[in-house]
């Protein structure tokens, strides 16, 4: 595994530690990599009004956009040692809106599985649908 992937896994694991998951107890961390090799992390933030919960991926993306980053190469997601998790539909859509060419890296804490977002969200709705 290359050094960048090791760094991304470490960052996603670290971000998971800040997860606010008191309702589901399911902690998730994400590490978004920008084109200039900056890592922006996120964790899931849950609400007592469950539908307001924000996934780790969307926290990372909105943090990054709000800090002026808008070119991304990958997002790494970690939830549990030994388990791979895949981003939910809402996260896929928001990532597609801002980073359609991004690679999605799922890690179980040791190994990675990597997919282009376009493969995970075929026939995506985007700006062109509104022309
Ligand atoms: N969650 C994420 O943060 N990312 C995912 O990819 C899947 C789900 C969160 C949302 C909620 O806080 C908890 O995991 C259980 O669904």
PDB file of C-alpha atoms and ligand atoms in Angstrom:
ATOM      1  CA  UNK A   1       0.000   0.000   0.000  1.00  0.00           C
ATOM      2  CA  UNK A   2       1.368   3.459  -0.840  1.00  0.00           C
ATOM      3  CA  UNK A   3       2.171   6.140   1.729  1.00  0.00           C
ATOM      4  CA  UNK A   4      -0.764   8.369   0.780  1.00  0.00           C
ATOM      5  CA  UNK A   5      -3.241   5.536   1.335  1.00  0.00           C
ATOM      6  CA  UNK A   6      -1.643   4.763   4.711  1.00  0.00           C
ATOM      7  CA  UNK A   7      -2.009   8.450   5.622  1.00  0.00           C
ATOM      8  CA  UNK A   8      -5.645   8.487   4.521  1.00  0.00           C
ATOM      9  CA  UNK A   9      -6.480   5.391   6.545  1.00  0.00           C
ATOM     10  CA  UNK A  10      -4.803   6.919   9.593  1.00  0.00           C
ATOM     11  CA  UNK A  11      -6.700  10.186   9.127  1.00  0.00           C
ATOM     12  CA  UNK A  12     -10.077   8.434   8.734  1.00  0.00           C
ATOM     13  CA  UNK A  13      -9.407   6.364  11.874  1.00  0.00           C
ATOM     14  CA  UNK A  14      -8.441   9.491  13.795  1.00  0.00           C
ATOM     15  CA  UNK A  15     -11.537  11.377  12.594  1.00  0.00           C
ATOM     16  CA  UNK A  16     -13.750   8.485  13.685  1.00  0.00           C
ATOM     17  CA  UNK A  17     -12.659   9.127  17.265  1.00  0.00           C
ATOM     18  CA  UNK A  18     -14.623  12.395  17.205  1.00  0.00           C
ATOM     19  CA  UNK A  19     -17.800  10.720  15.923  1.00  0.00           C
ATOM     20  CA  UNK A  20     -20.992  11.929  17.595  1.00  0.00           C
ATOM     21  CA  UNK A  21     -22.961   8.699  17.326  1.00  0.00           C
ATOM     22  CA  UNK A  22     -24.869   8.507  20.585  1.00  0.00           C
ATOM     23  CA  UNK A  23     -28.034   7.208  18.905  1.00  0.00           C
ATOM     24  CA  UNK A  24     -26.747   4.529  16.554  1.00  0.00           C
ATOM     25  CA  UNK A  25     -23.397   3.901  18.312  1.00  0.00           C
ATOM     26  CA  UNK A  26     -22.042   3.417  14.790  1.00  0.00           C
ATOM     27  CA  UNK A  27     -18.950   5.576  14.471  1.00  0.00           C
ATOM     28  CA  UNK A  28     -17.619   6.598  11.086  1.00  0.00           C
ATOM     29  CA  UNK A  29     -14.585   8.593   9.974  1.00  0.00           C
ATOM     30  CA  UNK A  30     -13.792  10.000   6.544  1.00  0.00           C
ATOM     31  CA  UNK A  31     -10.687  11.539   4.996  1.00  0.00           C
ATOM     32  CA  UNK A  32     -11.074  13.607   1.863  1.00  0.00           C
ATOM     33  CA  UNK A  33      -7.949  14.186  -0.220  1.00  0.00           C
ATOM     34  CA  UNK A  34      -7.628  17.420  -2.206  1.00  0.00           C
ATOM     35  CA  UNK A  35      -5.655  17.765  -5.427  1.00  0.00           C
ATOM     36  CA  UNK A  36      -2.891  19.556  -3.496  1.00  0.00           C
ATOM     37  CA  UNK A  37      -2.633  16.582  -1.093  1.00  0.00           C
ATOM     38  CA  UNK A  38      -4.396  18.220   1.834  1.00  0.00           C
ATOM     39  CA  UNK A  39      -6.504  15.866   3.937  1.00  0.00           C
ATOM     40  CA  UNK A  40      -9.807  17.167   5.286  1.00  0.00           C
ATOM     41  CA  UNK A  41     -11.472  14.851   7.771  1.00  0.00           C
ATOM     42  CA  UNK A  42     -15.049  14.328   8.912  1.00  0.00           C
ATOM     43  CA  UNK A  43     -17.028  12.152  11.310  1.00  0.00           C
ATOM     44  CA  UNK A  44     -20.726  11.429  11.563  1.00  0.00           C
ATOM     45  CA  UNK A  45     -22.730  13.869  13.670  1.00  0.00           C
ATOM     46  CA  UNK A  46     -26.078  12.546  14.867  1.00  0.00           C
ATOM     47  CA  UNK A  47     -29.184  14.396  16.063  1.00  0.00           C
ATOM     48  CA  UNK A  48     -32.003  13.471  18.447  1.00  0.00           C
ATOM     49  CA  UNK A  49     -34.152  14.289  15.420  1.00  0.00           C
ATOM     50  CA  UNK A  50     -32.603  11.337  13.602  1.00  0.00           C
ATOM     51  CA  UNK A  51     -33.146  12.622  10.073  1.00  0.00           C
ATOM     52  CA  UNK A  52     -30.834  15.551  10.750  1.00  0.00           C
ATOM     53  CA  UNK A  53     -27.854  13.237  11.165  1.00  0.00           C
ATOM     54  CA  UNK A  54     -24.950  14.003   8.862  1.00  0.00           C
ATOM     55  CA  UNK A  55     -22.642  11.269   7.634  1.00  0.00           C
ATOM     56  CA  UNK A  56     -18.865  11.511   7.963  1.00  0.00           C
ATOM     57  CA  UNK A  57     -18.427  11.925   4.196  1.00  0.00           C
ATOM     58  CA  UNK A  58     -20.738  14.926   3.974  1.00  0.00           C
ATOM     59  CA  UNK A  59     -19.125  16.534   7.012  1.00  0.00           C
ATOM     60  CA  UNK A  60     -15.707  16.189   5.346  1.00  0.00           C
ATOM     61  CA  UNK A  61     -16.991  17.541   2.038  1.00  0.00           C
ATOM     62  CA  UNK A  62     -18.817  20.545   3.514  1.00  0.00           C
ATOM     63  CA  UNK A  63     -15.855  21.348   5.754  1.00  0.00           C
ATOM     64  CA  UNK A  64     -13.555  21.298   2.738  1.00  0.00           C
ATOM     65  CA  UNK A  65     -15.811  23.406   0.523  1.00  0.00           C
ATOM     66  CA  UNK A  66     -16.306  25.944   3.305  1.00  0.00           C
ATOM     67  CA  UNK A  67     -12.550  26.264   3.655  1.00  0.00           C
ATOM     68  CA  UNK A  68     -12.086  26.994  -0.054  1.00  0.00           C
ATOM     69  CA  UNK A  69     -11.038  23.538  -1.296  1.00  0.00           C
ATOM     70  CA  UNK A  70     -12.899  22.455  -4.407  1.00  0.00           C
ATOM     71  CA  UNK A  71     -10.712  19.893  -6.206  1.00  0.00           C
ATOM     72  CA  UNK A  72     -10.739  16.408  -4.761  1.00  0.00           C
ATOM     73  CA  UNK A  73      -9.111  13.142  -5.732  1.00  0.00           C
ATOM     74  CA  UNK A  74     -10.391  10.600  -3.202  1.00  0.00           C
ATOM     75  CA  UNK A  75     -12.401  10.026  -0.058  1.00  0.00           C
ATOM     76  CA  UNK A  76     -11.526   7.266   2.418  1.00  0.00           C
ATOM     77  CA  UNK A  77     -14.161   5.831   4.748  1.00  0.00           C
ATOM     78  CA  UNK A  78     -13.624   3.808   7.898  1.00  0.00           C
ATOM     79  CA  UNK A  79     -16.177   2.508  10.395  1.00  0.00           C
ATOM     80  CA  UNK A  80     -15.031  -0.668  12.044  1.00  0.00           C
ATOM     81  CA  UNK A  81     -11.953  -2.822  12.221  1.00  0.00           C
ATOM     82  CA  UNK A  82     -12.358  -5.727   9.820  1.00  0.00           C
ATOM     83  CA  UNK A  83     -15.440  -4.282   8.038  1.00  0.00           C
ATOM     84  CA  UNK A  84     -15.748  -2.269   4.861  1.00  0.00           C
ATOM     85  CA  UNK A  85     -18.561   0.252   4.588  1.00  0.00           C
ATOM     86  CA  UNK A  86     -19.846   1.973   1.528  1.00  0.00           C
ATOM     87  CA  UNK A  87     -21.187   5.564   1.363  1.00  0.00           C
ATOM     88  CA  UNK A  88     -24.955   6.049   1.541  1.00  0.00           C
ATOM     89  CA  UNK A  89     -26.958   7.363  -1.390  1.00  0.00           C
ATOM     90  CA  UNK A  90     -27.165  10.930  -0.073  1.00  0.00           C
ATOM     91  CA  UNK A  91     -23.369  11.096   0.287  1.00  0.00           C
ATOM     92  CA  UNK A  92     -22.856   9.655  -3.181  1.00  0.00           C
ATOM     93  CA  UNK A  93     -25.086  12.368  -4.624  1.00  0.00           C
ATOM     94  CA  UNK A  94     -23.405  15.263  -2.802  1.00  0.00           C
ATOM     95  CA  UNK A  95     -19.956  13.940  -3.674  1.00  0.00           C
ATOM     96  CA  UNK A  96     -21.068  13.612  -7.295  1.00  0.00           C
ATOM     97  CA  UNK A  97     -22.232  17.242  -7.324  1.00  0.00           C
ATOM     98  CA  UNK A  98     -18.811  18.525  -6.262  1.00  0.00           C
ATOM     99  CA  UNK A  99     -16.370  15.780  -7.221  1.00  0.00           C
ATOM    100  CA  UNK A 100     -17.787  13.480  -9.917  1.00  0.00           C
ATOM    101  CA  UNK A 101     -14.364  12.051 -10.750  1.00  0.00           C
ATOM    102  CA  UNK A 102     -13.407  11.186  -7.194  1.00  0.00           C
ATOM    103  CA  UNK A 103     -12.220   7.726  -6.117  1.00  0.00           C
ATOM    104  CA  UNK A 104     -14.040   6.169  -3.157  1.00  0.00           C
ATOM    105  CA  UNK A 105     -11.699   4.234  -0.886  1.00  0.00           C
ATOM    106  CA  UNK A 106     -13.288   1.890   1.627  1.00  0.00           C
ATOM    107  CA  UNK A 107     -11.056   0.521   4.348  1.00  0.00           C
ATOM    108  CA  UNK A 108     -11.467  -2.093   7.048  1.00  0.00           C
ATOM    109  CA  UNK A 109      -8.521  -0.501   8.820  1.00  0.00           C
ATOM    110  CA  UNK A 110      -5.937  -2.642   7.039  1.00  0.00           C
ATOM    111  CA  UNK A 111      -6.847  -3.251   3.388  1.00  0.00           C
ATOM    112  CA  UNK A 112      -8.610  -0.996   0.924  1.00  0.00           C
ATOM    113  CA  UNK A 113     -11.226  -1.416  -1.776  1.00  0.00           C
ATOM    114  CA  UNK A 114     -11.346   1.393  -4.288  1.00  0.00           C
ATOM    115  CA  UNK A 115     -14.048   2.396  -6.785  1.00  0.00           C
ATOM    116  CA  UNK A 116     -14.668   5.411  -8.992  1.00  0.00           C
ATOM    117  CA  UNK A 117     -17.703   7.283  -7.644  1.00  0.00           C
ATOM    118  CA  UNK A 118     -19.182   7.114 -11.140  1.00  0.00           C
ATOM    119  CA  UNK A 119     -19.324   3.326 -10.762  1.00  0.00           C
ATOM    120  CA  UNK A 120     -21.146   3.632  -7.426  1.00  0.00           C
ATOM    121  CA  UNK A 121     -23.692   6.127  -8.776  1.00  0.00           C
ATOM    122  CA  UNK A 122     -24.495   5.227 -12.367  1.00  0.00           C
ATOM    123  CA  UNK A 123     -26.879   7.490 -14.297  1.00  0.00           C
ATOM    124  CA  UNK A 124     -26.474  10.150 -11.623  1.00  0.00           C
ATOM    125  CA  UNK A 125     -28.678  13.209 -11.524  1.00  0.00           C
ATOM    126  CA  UNK A 126     -26.572  16.313 -12.125  1.00  0.00           C
ATOM    127  CA  UNK A 127     -26.657  19.862 -13.537  1.00  0.00           C
ATOM    128  CA  UNK A 128     -27.096  18.591 -17.082  1.00  0.00           C
ATOM    129  CA  UNK A 129     -30.478  17.128 -16.132  1.00  0.00           C
ATOM    130  CA  UNK A 130     -31.735  20.647 -15.487  1.00  0.00           C
ATOM    131  CA  UNK A 131     -30.822  22.076 -18.921  1.00  0.00           C
TER     132      UNK A 131
HETATM  133  N1  LIG B   1     -22.942   6.840   8.339  1.00  0.00           N
HETATM  134  C1  LIG B   1     -21.864   7.549   7.881  1.00  0.00           C
HETATM  135  O1  LIG B   1     -21.361   8.466   8.557  1.00  0.00           O
HETATM  136  N2  LIG B   1     -21.355   7.224   6.673  1.00  0.00           N
HETATM  137  C2  LIG B   1     -21.776   6.180   5.905  1.00  0.00           C
HETATM  138  O2  LIG B   1     -21.222   5.943   4.836  1.00  0.00           O
HETATM  139  C3  LIG B   1     -22.900   5.351   6.346  1.00  0.00           C
HETATM  140  C4  LIG B   1     -23.585   5.798   7.590  1.00  0.00           C
HETATM  141  C5  LIG B   1     -23.457   7.160   9.672  1.00  0.00           C
HETATM  142  C6  LIG B   1     -24.795   7.817   9.745  1.00  0.00           C
HETATM  143  C7  LIG B   1     -25.257   7.430  11.132  1.00  0.00           C
HETATM  144  O3  LIG B   1     -24.703   8.331  12.062  1.00  0.00           O
HETATM  145  C8  LIG B   1     -24.624   6.072  11.360  1.00  0.00           C
HETATM  146  O4  LIG B   1     -23.577   5.964  10.410  1.00  0.00           O
HETATM  147  C9  LIG B   1     -25.580   4.904  11.202  1.00  0.00           C
HETATM  148  O5  LIG B   1     -26.247   4.964  10.007  1.00  0.00           O
END
